[in-house]
mmCIF file of C-alpha atoms in Angstrom:
data_model
loop_
_atom_site.group_PDB
_atom_site.id
_atom_site.type_symbol
_atom_site.label_atom_id
_atom_site.label_comp_id
_atom_site.label_asym_id
_atom_site.label_seq_id
_atom_site.Cartn_x
_atom_site.Cartn_y
_atom_site.Cartn_z
ATOM 1 C CA MET A 1 16.407 69.310 -210.436
ATOM 2 C CA ALA A 2 19.295 71.520 -208.300
ATOM 3 C CA SER A 3 17.286 69.358 -205.308
ATOM 4 C CA SER A 4 17.399 66.230 -207.730
ATOM 5 C CA SER A 5 21.522 66.433 -207.941
ATOM 6 C CA SER A 6 22.305 67.722 -204.484
ATOM 7 C CA SER A 7 20.001 64.905 -203.009
ATOM 8 C CA ASP A 8 21.907 62.263 -205.569
ATOM 9 C CA SER A 9 25.394 64.255 -204.354
ATOM 10 C CA GLY A 10 24.384 63.464 -200.721
ATOM 11 C CA GLY A 11 23.598 60.159 -201.734
ATOM 12 C CA SER A 12 26.850 59.613 -202.862
ATOM 13 C CA GLN A 13 28.986 60.893 -200.696
ATOM 14 C CA SER A 14 27.206 58.943 -198.015
ATOM 15 C CA LYS A 15 28.821 55.941 -199.862
ATOM 16 C CA ILE A 16 31.961 57.369 -200.219
ATOM 17 C CA VAL A 17 31.867 57.832 -196.295
ATOM 18 C CA ARG A 18 30.719 54.853 -195.618
ATOM 19 C CA ALA A 19 33.288 53.310 -197.897
ATOM 20 C CA VAL A 20 36.026 55.130 -196.188
ATOM 21 C CA LEU A 21 34.393 54.305 -192.673
ATOM 22 C CA LEU A 22 34.813 50.440 -193.530
ATOM 23 C CA GLY A 23 38.105 51.315 -195.440
ATOM 24 C CA SER A 24 39.446 51.928 -191.997
ATOM 25 C CA ALA A 25 37.586 49.476 -190.135
ATOM 26 C CA ILE A 26 39.617 46.780 -192.133
ATOM 27 C CA ALA A 27 42.799 48.229 -191.299
ATOM 28 C CA VAL A 28 41.889 48.856 -187.481
ATOM 29 C CA SER A 29 40.547 45.329 -187.219
ATOM 30 C CA ALA A 30 43.937 44.054 -189.741
ATOM 31 C CA ALA A 31 45.917 45.821 -187.615
ATOM 32 C CA ALA A 32 45.272 44.382 -184.524
ATOM 33 C CA ALA A 33 44.774 41.025 -186.137
ATOM 34 C CA TYR A 34 48.777 41.509 -186.978
ATOM 35 C CA TYR A 35 49.521 43.207 -183.215
ATOM 36 C CA GLY A 36 47.191 40.304 -181.323
ATOM 37 C CA LYS A 37 49.307 37.716 -183.818
ATOM 38 C CA ALA A 38 52.819 38.768 -182.883
ATOM 39 C CA ARG A 39 51.707 38.823 -179.391
ATOM 40 C CA ARG A 40 50.635 35.391 -178.952
ATOM 41 C CA LEU A 41 53.279 34.619 -181.359
ATOM 42 C CA ARG A 42 55.574 36.235 -178.591
ATOM 43 C CA SER A 43 53.781 34.460 -174.863
ATOM 44 C CA ARG A 44 56.597 31.793 -174.030
ATOM 45 C CA VAL A 45 59.297 33.003 -172.078
ATOM 46 C CA VAL A 46 61.832 32.250 -170.502
ATOM 47 C CA GLY A 47 64.646 33.677 -168.148
ATOM 48 C CA ILE A 48 68.181 33.341 -168.479
ATOM 49 C CA ILE A 49 71.182 34.544 -165.625
ATOM 50 C CA PRO A 50 74.615 34.053 -168.023
ATOM 51 C CA ALA A 51 77.224 33.708 -164.938
ATOM 52 C CA ARG A 52 81.158 33.370 -165.348
ATOM 53 C CA PHE A 53 83.729 33.156 -162.780
ATOM 54 C CA ALA A 54 86.483 34.618 -164.816
ATOM 55 C CA SER A 55 85.404 38.334 -164.534
ATOM 56 C CA THR A 56 88.158 40.770 -164.827
ATOM 57 C CA ARG A 57 86.668 43.353 -162.029
ATOM 58 C CA PHE A 58 85.989 41.135 -159.653
ATOM 59 C CA GLN A 59 87.050 37.676 -159.883
ATOM 60 C CA GLY A 60 84.577 35.252 -158.459
ATOM 61 C CA LYS A 61 81.434 37.275 -158.572
ATOM 62 C CA PRO A 62 78.552 35.113 -159.254
ATOM 63 C CA LEU A 63 79.643 32.979 -155.984
ATOM 64 C CA VAL A 64 80.961 36.080 -153.352
ATOM 65 C CA LYS A 65 78.210 35.542 -150.083
ATOM 66 C CA ILE A 66 76.130 38.434 -149.879
ATOM 67 C CA LEU A 67 74.582 38.104 -146.136
ATOM 68 C CA GLY A 68 74.800 34.704 -146.561
ATOM 69 C CA LYS A 69 73.861 33.267 -149.298
ATOM 70 C CA PRO A 70 75.330 33.544 -152.962
ATOM 71 C CA MET A 71 74.728 36.783 -155.010
ATOM 72 C CA ILE A 72 73.383 34.261 -157.571
ATOM 73 C CA GLN A 73 71.195 32.944 -155.323
ATOM 74 C CA ARG A 74 69.258 36.213 -154.596
ATOM 75 C CA THR A 75 69.302 37.363 -158.373
ATOM 76 C CA TRP A 76 67.156 33.641 -159.168
ATOM 77 C CA GLU A 77 65.182 33.805 -156.786
ATOM 78 C CA ARG A 78 64.182 37.564 -157.959
ATOM 79 C CA ALA A 79 63.737 35.720 -161.116
ATOM 80 C CA LYS A 80 61.749 33.413 -159.972
ATOM 81 C CA LEU A 81 58.752 35.732 -158.663
ATOM 82 C CA ALA A 82 58.531 37.272 -162.234
ATOM 83 C CA SER A 83 54.877 35.589 -163.216
ATOM 84 C CA THR A 84 55.525 36.181 -166.816
ATOM 85 C CA LEU A 85 58.853 33.936 -167.346
ATOM 86 C CA ASP A 86 57.870 30.261 -167.247
ATOM 87 C CA ARG A 87 60.984 29.077 -166.653
ATOM 88 C CA VAL A 88 64.121 29.958 -165.168
ATOM 89 C CA VAL A 89 67.930 28.563 -165.711
ATOM 90 C CA VAL A 90 71.487 29.689 -164.691
ATOM 91 C CA ALA A 91 73.604 29.780 -167.809
ATOM 92 C CA THR A 92 77.073 29.480 -166.893
ATOM 93 C CA ASP A 93 81.257 27.943 -168.296
ATOM 94 C CA ASP A 94 81.883 27.121 -164.316
ATOM 95 C CA GLN A 95 81.819 23.820 -162.768
ATOM 96 C CA LYS A 96 82.110 25.776 -159.634
ATOM 97 C CA ILE A 97 79.170 27.909 -160.073
ATOM 98 C CA ALA A 98 76.867 25.299 -161.825
ATOM 99 C CA GLU A 99 77.193 23.521 -158.617
ATOM 100 C CA CYS A 100 76.579 26.150 -156.284
ATOM 101 C CA CYS A 101 72.948 26.497 -158.236
ATOM 102 C CA ARG A 102 71.963 23.525 -158.290
ATOM 103 C CA GLY A 103 72.736 23.154 -154.889
ATOM 104 C CA PHE A 104 69.315 25.756 -154.501
ATOM 105 C CA GLY A 105 67.290 24.403 -156.571
ATOM 106 C CA ALA A 106 68.549 26.045 -160.061
ATOM 107 C CA ASP A 107 68.359 24.702 -163.377
ATOM 108 C CA VAL A 108 71.545 24.719 -165.406
ATOM 109 C CA ILE A 109 73.240 25.029 -168.360
ATOM 110 C CA MET A 110 76.633 24.431 -169.079
ATOM 111 C CA THR A 111 77.627 26.595 -171.915
ATOM 112 C CA SER A 112 81.464 27.398 -173.421
ATOM 113 C CA GLU A 113 84.703 29.862 -172.200
ATOM 114 C CA SER A 114 84.531 31.465 -175.372
ATOM 115 C CA CYS A 115 81.146 33.301 -175.230
ATOM 116 C CA LYS A 116 82.244 36.922 -175.370
ATOM 117 C CA ASN A 117 78.907 38.463 -173.630
ATOM 118 C CA GLY A 118 75.983 37.569 -171.608
ATOM 119 C CA THR A 119 73.843 37.967 -174.873
ATOM 120 C CA GLU A 120 75.957 34.935 -176.611
ATOM 121 C CA ARG A 121 76.214 32.980 -173.834
ATOM 122 C CA CYS A 122 72.226 33.160 -173.193
ATOM 123 C CA ASN A 123 71.613 32.437 -177.154
ATOM 124 C CA GLU A 124 74.715 29.052 -176.200
ATOM 125 C CA ALA A 125 72.300 27.629 -173.327
ATOM 126 C CA PHE A 126 69.240 28.922 -175.691
ATOM 127 C CA GLN A 127 69.910 26.546 -178.339
ATOM 128 C CA LYS A 128 70.199 23.692 -175.759
ATOM 129 C CA LEU A 129 67.283 24.016 -173.803
ATOM 130 C CA ASP A 130 64.753 21.189 -174.656
ATOM 131 C CA LYS A 131 61.790 23.531 -175.241
ATOM 132 C CA TYR A 132 61.245 26.686 -177.757
ATOM 133 C CA TYR A 133 60.279 29.912 -175.863
ATOM 134 C CA ASP A 134 59.737 33.447 -177.935
ATOM 135 C CA ILE A 135 61.347 35.382 -175.693
ATOM 136 C CA VAL A 136 64.168 35.174 -173.085
ATOM 137 C CA VAL A 137 65.254 37.688 -170.584
ATOM 138 C CA ASN A 138 68.803 38.219 -170.342
ATOM 139 C CA ILE A 139 69.352 38.636 -166.374
ATOM 140 C CA GLN A 140 72.505 39.952 -165.009
ATOM 141 C CA GLY A 141 73.473 37.976 -162.516
ATOM 142 C CA ASP A 142 75.180 40.305 -160.397
ATOM 143 C CA GLU A 143 71.578 42.243 -159.584
ATOM 144 C CA PRO A 144 70.687 40.113 -156.140
ATOM 145 C CA LEU A 145 67.797 43.201 -155.621
ATOM 146 C CA ILE A 146 66.449 42.616 -159.043
ATOM 147 C CA GLU A 147 62.729 43.729 -158.558
ATOM 148 C CA PRO A 148 60.332 41.208 -160.773
ATOM 149 C CA GLU A 149 57.883 43.888 -161.524
ATOM 150 C CA ILE A 150 60.883 45.340 -164.056
ATOM 151 C CA ILE A 151 61.240 41.645 -165.774
ATOM 152 C CA ASP A 152 57.622 41.428 -166.273
ATOM 153 C CA GLY A 153 57.849 45.058 -168.139
ATOM 154 C CA ILE A 154 60.418 44.589 -170.313
ATOM 155 C CA VAL A 155 59.094 41.086 -171.446
ATOM 156 C CA LYS A 156 55.828 43.367 -172.030
ATOM 157 C CA ALA A 157 56.718 45.630 -173.444
ATOM 158 C CA LEU A 158 58.543 43.831 -176.193
ATOM 159 C CA GLN A 159 55.299 41.548 -176.614
ATOM 160 C CA GLY A 160 53.717 45.121 -177.136
ATOM 161 C CA ALA A 161 56.468 46.388 -180.022
ATOM 162 C CA PRO A 162 56.030 43.705 -183.091
ATOM 163 C CA ASP A 163 58.770 46.131 -184.142
ATOM 164 C CA ALA A 164 61.306 45.680 -182.131
ATOM 165 C CA VAL A 165 63.426 42.164 -181.382
ATOM 166 C CA PHE A 166 64.994 43.871 -177.733
ATOM 167 C CA SER A 167 63.735 45.863 -175.020
ATOM 168 C CA THR A 168 65.657 46.855 -171.828
ATOM 169 C CA ALA A 169 64.983 49.485 -168.866
ATOM 170 C CA VAL A 170 66.083 52.851 -167.370
ATOM 171 C CA THR A 171 66.156 54.428 -164.429
ATOM 172 C CA SER A 172 67.054 58.052 -163.188
ATOM 173 C CA LEU A 173 70.446 58.417 -163.197
ATOM 174 C CA LYS A 174 72.052 60.137 -159.651
ATOM 175 C CA PRO A 175 74.428 62.607 -159.915
ATOM 176 C CA GLU A 176 77.086 61.017 -158.805
ATOM 177 C CA ASP A 177 77.039 58.563 -161.226
ATOM 178 C CA GLU A 178 77.961 61.018 -164.046
ATOM 179 C CA PHE A 179 81.203 60.187 -164.840
ATOM 180 C CA ASN A 180 81.230 56.727 -163.478
ATOM 181 C CA PRO A 181 81.783 54.019 -166.601
ATOM 182 C CA ASN A 182 80.662 51.221 -165.113
ATOM 183 C CA ARG A 183 76.942 53.243 -164.646
ATOM 184 C CA VAL A 184 75.425 53.041 -169.115
ATOM 185 C CA LYS A 185 73.847 55.953 -170.102
ATOM 186 C CA CYS A 186 70.755 55.742 -172.392
ATOM 187 C CA VAL A 187 68.841 57.877 -174.856
ATOM 188 C CA VAL A 188 65.163 57.136 -176.447
ATOM 189 C CA ASP A 189 63.576 59.109 -178.854
ATOM 190 C CA ASN A 190 59.584 60.614 -178.360
ATOM 191 C CA ARG A 191 58.463 56.934 -178.873
ATOM 192 C CA GLY A 192 60.313 54.943 -176.544
ATOM 193 C CA TYR A 193 63.038 53.448 -178.303
ATOM 194 C CA ALA A 194 66.835 53.197 -177.695
ATOM 195 C CA ILE A 195 68.592 55.613 -179.629
ATOM 196 C CA TYR A 196 72.268 55.493 -178.165
ATOM 197 C CA PHE A 197 74.270 54.061 -174.556
ATOM 198 C CA SER A 198 77.572 55.026 -173.617
ATOM 199 C CA ARG A 199 79.783 55.001 -170.692
ATOM 200 C CA GLY A 200 80.081 58.218 -170.757
ATOM 201 C CA LEU A 201 77.454 61.099 -169.618
ATOM 202 C CA ILE A 202 74.780 61.356 -173.005
ATOM 203 C CA PRO A 203 73.743 64.057 -173.997
ATOM 204 C CA TYR A 204 76.283 66.167 -172.776
ATOM 205 C CA ASN A 205 76.201 69.389 -172.917
ATOM 206 C CA LYS A 206 78.703 72.268 -174.197
ATOM 207 C CA SER A 207 79.189 73.965 -170.837
ATOM 208 C CA GLY A 208 80.766 69.736 -169.560
ATOM 209 C CA ARG A 209 79.057 69.592 -166.676
ATOM 210 C CA PHE A 210 75.948 67.066 -165.463
ATOM 211 C CA ASN A 211 72.521 69.863 -165.688
ATOM 212 C CA PRO A 212 70.734 69.073 -162.398
ATOM 213 C CA LYS A 213 67.842 70.391 -164.152
ATOM 214 C CA PHE A 214 67.841 67.006 -166.946
ATOM 215 C CA PRO A 215 66.757 63.719 -167.436
ATOM 216 C CA TYR A 216 69.666 61.625 -167.762
ATOM 217 C CA LEU A 217 68.778 57.761 -167.427
ATOM 218 C CA LEU A 218 70.562 55.060 -165.788
ATOM 219 C CA HIS A 219 70.609 51.943 -168.477
ATOM 220 C CA LEU A 220 70.236 48.906 -166.138
ATOM 221 C CA GLY A 221 71.626 45.440 -167.021
ATOM 222 C CA ILE A 222 68.329 43.507 -167.941
ATOM 223 C CA GLN A 223 66.899 42.840 -171.654
ATOM 224 C CA SER A 224 64.652 40.799 -173.324
ATOM 225 C CA TYR A 225 65.340 40.152 -176.788
ATOM 226 C CA ASP A 226 63.008 38.180 -179.717
ATOM 227 C CA ALA A 227 64.142 34.262 -179.796
ATOM 228 C CA LYS A 228 64.792 34.502 -183.624
ATOM 229 C CA PHE A 229 66.303 37.686 -183.222
ATOM 230 C CA LEU A 230 68.744 35.974 -180.556
ATOM 231 C CA ARG A 231 69.759 33.630 -182.864
ATOM 232 C CA THR A 232 71.106 35.967 -185.362
ATOM 233 C CA TYR A 233 73.137 38.286 -182.846
ATOM 234 C CA PRO A 234 76.310 35.906 -183.010
ATOM 235 C CA GLN A 235 76.430 36.623 -186.597
ATOM 236 C CA LEU A 236 76.647 39.584 -186.889
ATOM 237 C CA PRO A 237 79.954 41.349 -187.562
ATOM 238 C CA PRO A 238 81.487 43.551 -183.933
ATOM 239 C CA THR A 239 80.590 46.818 -185.324
ATOM 240 C CA PRO A 240 82.754 50.051 -184.350
ATOM 241 C CA LEU A 241 80.520 51.555 -181.541
ATOM 242 C CA GLN A 242 80.054 48.373 -179.623
ATOM 243 C CA LEU A 243 83.993 47.918 -180.406
ATOM 244 C CA GLU A 244 85.177 51.286 -178.864
ATOM 245 C CA GLU A 245 81.717 51.559 -175.723
ATOM 246 C CA ASP A 246 82.467 47.540 -174.534
ATOM 247 C CA LEU A 247 78.550 47.980 -175.095
ATOM 248 C CA GLU A 248 76.878 44.651 -176.806
ATOM 249 C CA GLN A 249 73.314 46.859 -177.406
ATOM 250 C CA LEU A 250 75.332 49.296 -179.768
ATOM 251 C CA LYS A 251 75.914 46.317 -181.869
ATOM 252 C CA VAL A 252 72.201 45.905 -182.030
ATOM 253 C CA LEU A 253 71.518 49.565 -182.746
ATOM 254 C CA GLU A 254 73.938 49.889 -185.009
ATOM 255 C CA ASN A 255 72.888 47.042 -187.599
ATOM 256 C CA GLY A 256 69.379 48.476 -187.912
ATOM 257 C CA TYR A 257 67.381 46.865 -185.249
ATOM 258 C CA LYS A 258 65.056 48.726 -183.313
ATOM 259 C CA MET A 259 65.282 48.050 -179.014
ATOM 260 C CA LYS A 260 61.967 49.479 -176.941
ATOM 261 C CA VAL A 261 62.978 50.542 -173.371
ATOM 262 C CA ILE A 262 60.933 51.232 -170.818
ATOM 263 C CA LYS A 263 61.566 53.976 -167.905
ATOM 264 C CA VAL A 264 61.611 52.583 -164.151
ATOM 265 C CA ASP A 265 61.939 54.123 -160.969
ATOM 266 C CA HIS A 266 64.402 52.136 -159.265
ATOM 267 C CA ASP A 267 68.324 51.726 -158.055
ATOM 268 C CA ALA A 268 70.185 50.350 -159.097
ATOM 269 C CA HIS A 269 72.093 47.889 -157.338
ATOM 270 C CA GLY A 270 74.238 45.955 -159.318
ATOM 271 C CA VAL A 271 77.529 44.555 -157.776
ATOM 272 C CA ASP A 272 80.447 46.063 -159.970
ATOM 273 C CA THR A 273 83.589 45.709 -157.821
ATOM 274 C CA PRO A 274 84.081 44.147 -153.794
ATOM 275 C CA GLU A 275 83.400 47.111 -152.671
ATOM 276 C CA ASP A 276 79.335 46.991 -154.043
ATOM 277 C CA VAL A 277 79.430 44.293 -151.578
ATOM 278 C CA GLU A 278 79.146 46.122 -148.332
ATOM 279 C CA ARG A 279 77.047 48.844 -149.975
ATOM 280 C CA ILE A 280 74.317 45.990 -151.018
ATOM 281 C CA GLU A 281 73.707 44.295 -147.539
ATOM 282 C CA ALA A 282 73.605 47.688 -145.258
ATOM 283 C CA LEU A 283 71.303 48.458 -147.716
ATOM 284 C CA MET A 284 69.154 45.349 -147.546
ATOM 285 C CA ARG A 285 69.547 45.741 -143.746
ATOM 286 C CA GLU A 286 67.566 49.016 -143.736
ATOM 287 C CA ARG A 287 65.490 47.298 -145.654
ATOM 288 C CA ASN A 288 64.673 44.553 -143.512
ATOM 289 C CA ILE A 289 66.471 42.055 -146.142
ATOM 290 C CA SER A 290 66.885 38.877 -145.166
#
């Protein structure tokens, strides 16, 4: 009797285990199908390089020559090497920039002067494209040495994170950039999602000094967006943190959206001031980049 009861009990447990395993398999299969679908839905990618002439810190910056080539051309040439981009276009409100870009073979989309930042300029250009894309990559025109692998990295990060609408890249912050407001800092959570961006040093310890043992992160300007979110972004009202720091990423976070962040090994070579041009040229000579 006891043996029969034990056998029945064992059979029931076996059925329960099989049911649990079957349920788990179905759940895993459904999740895999969902994520697979999300990635497929984000397969078409366009890179947009926003460029404006009237910069307050460096007027005419996209056209400044770097070892004989306009900076915008060098950025475009690097972006064209990214394997994830189906197309690369320049978005500008300036005819001089447009003529220059068409001269070296770039697709150009004219945008209005009213765009408040690069994201809005990317959105306007995206609306004018003759083909729909699932992901839009905002490639900063003042990064003439941007690595194609970084572009590919943030695209793949967004494709692999269906809960995120935005992705970007960070690298290690150099001590000399700790209090430079033109070098934007970032903190992320344990899952690689952005918590905050700041022009000040973050995190900021109570000693008030740079901690050489802490892995501070420097934000690289490149970022990618889910195309549907990009259409939503201009409709979101400005947020207090965005306005205080003058950082468009904060409007995304303050409105509760998720932003995936990847860490890369890359020296930040952005051109923010005329003095940066000499630094970039010296680096290019050192690396034999013509």
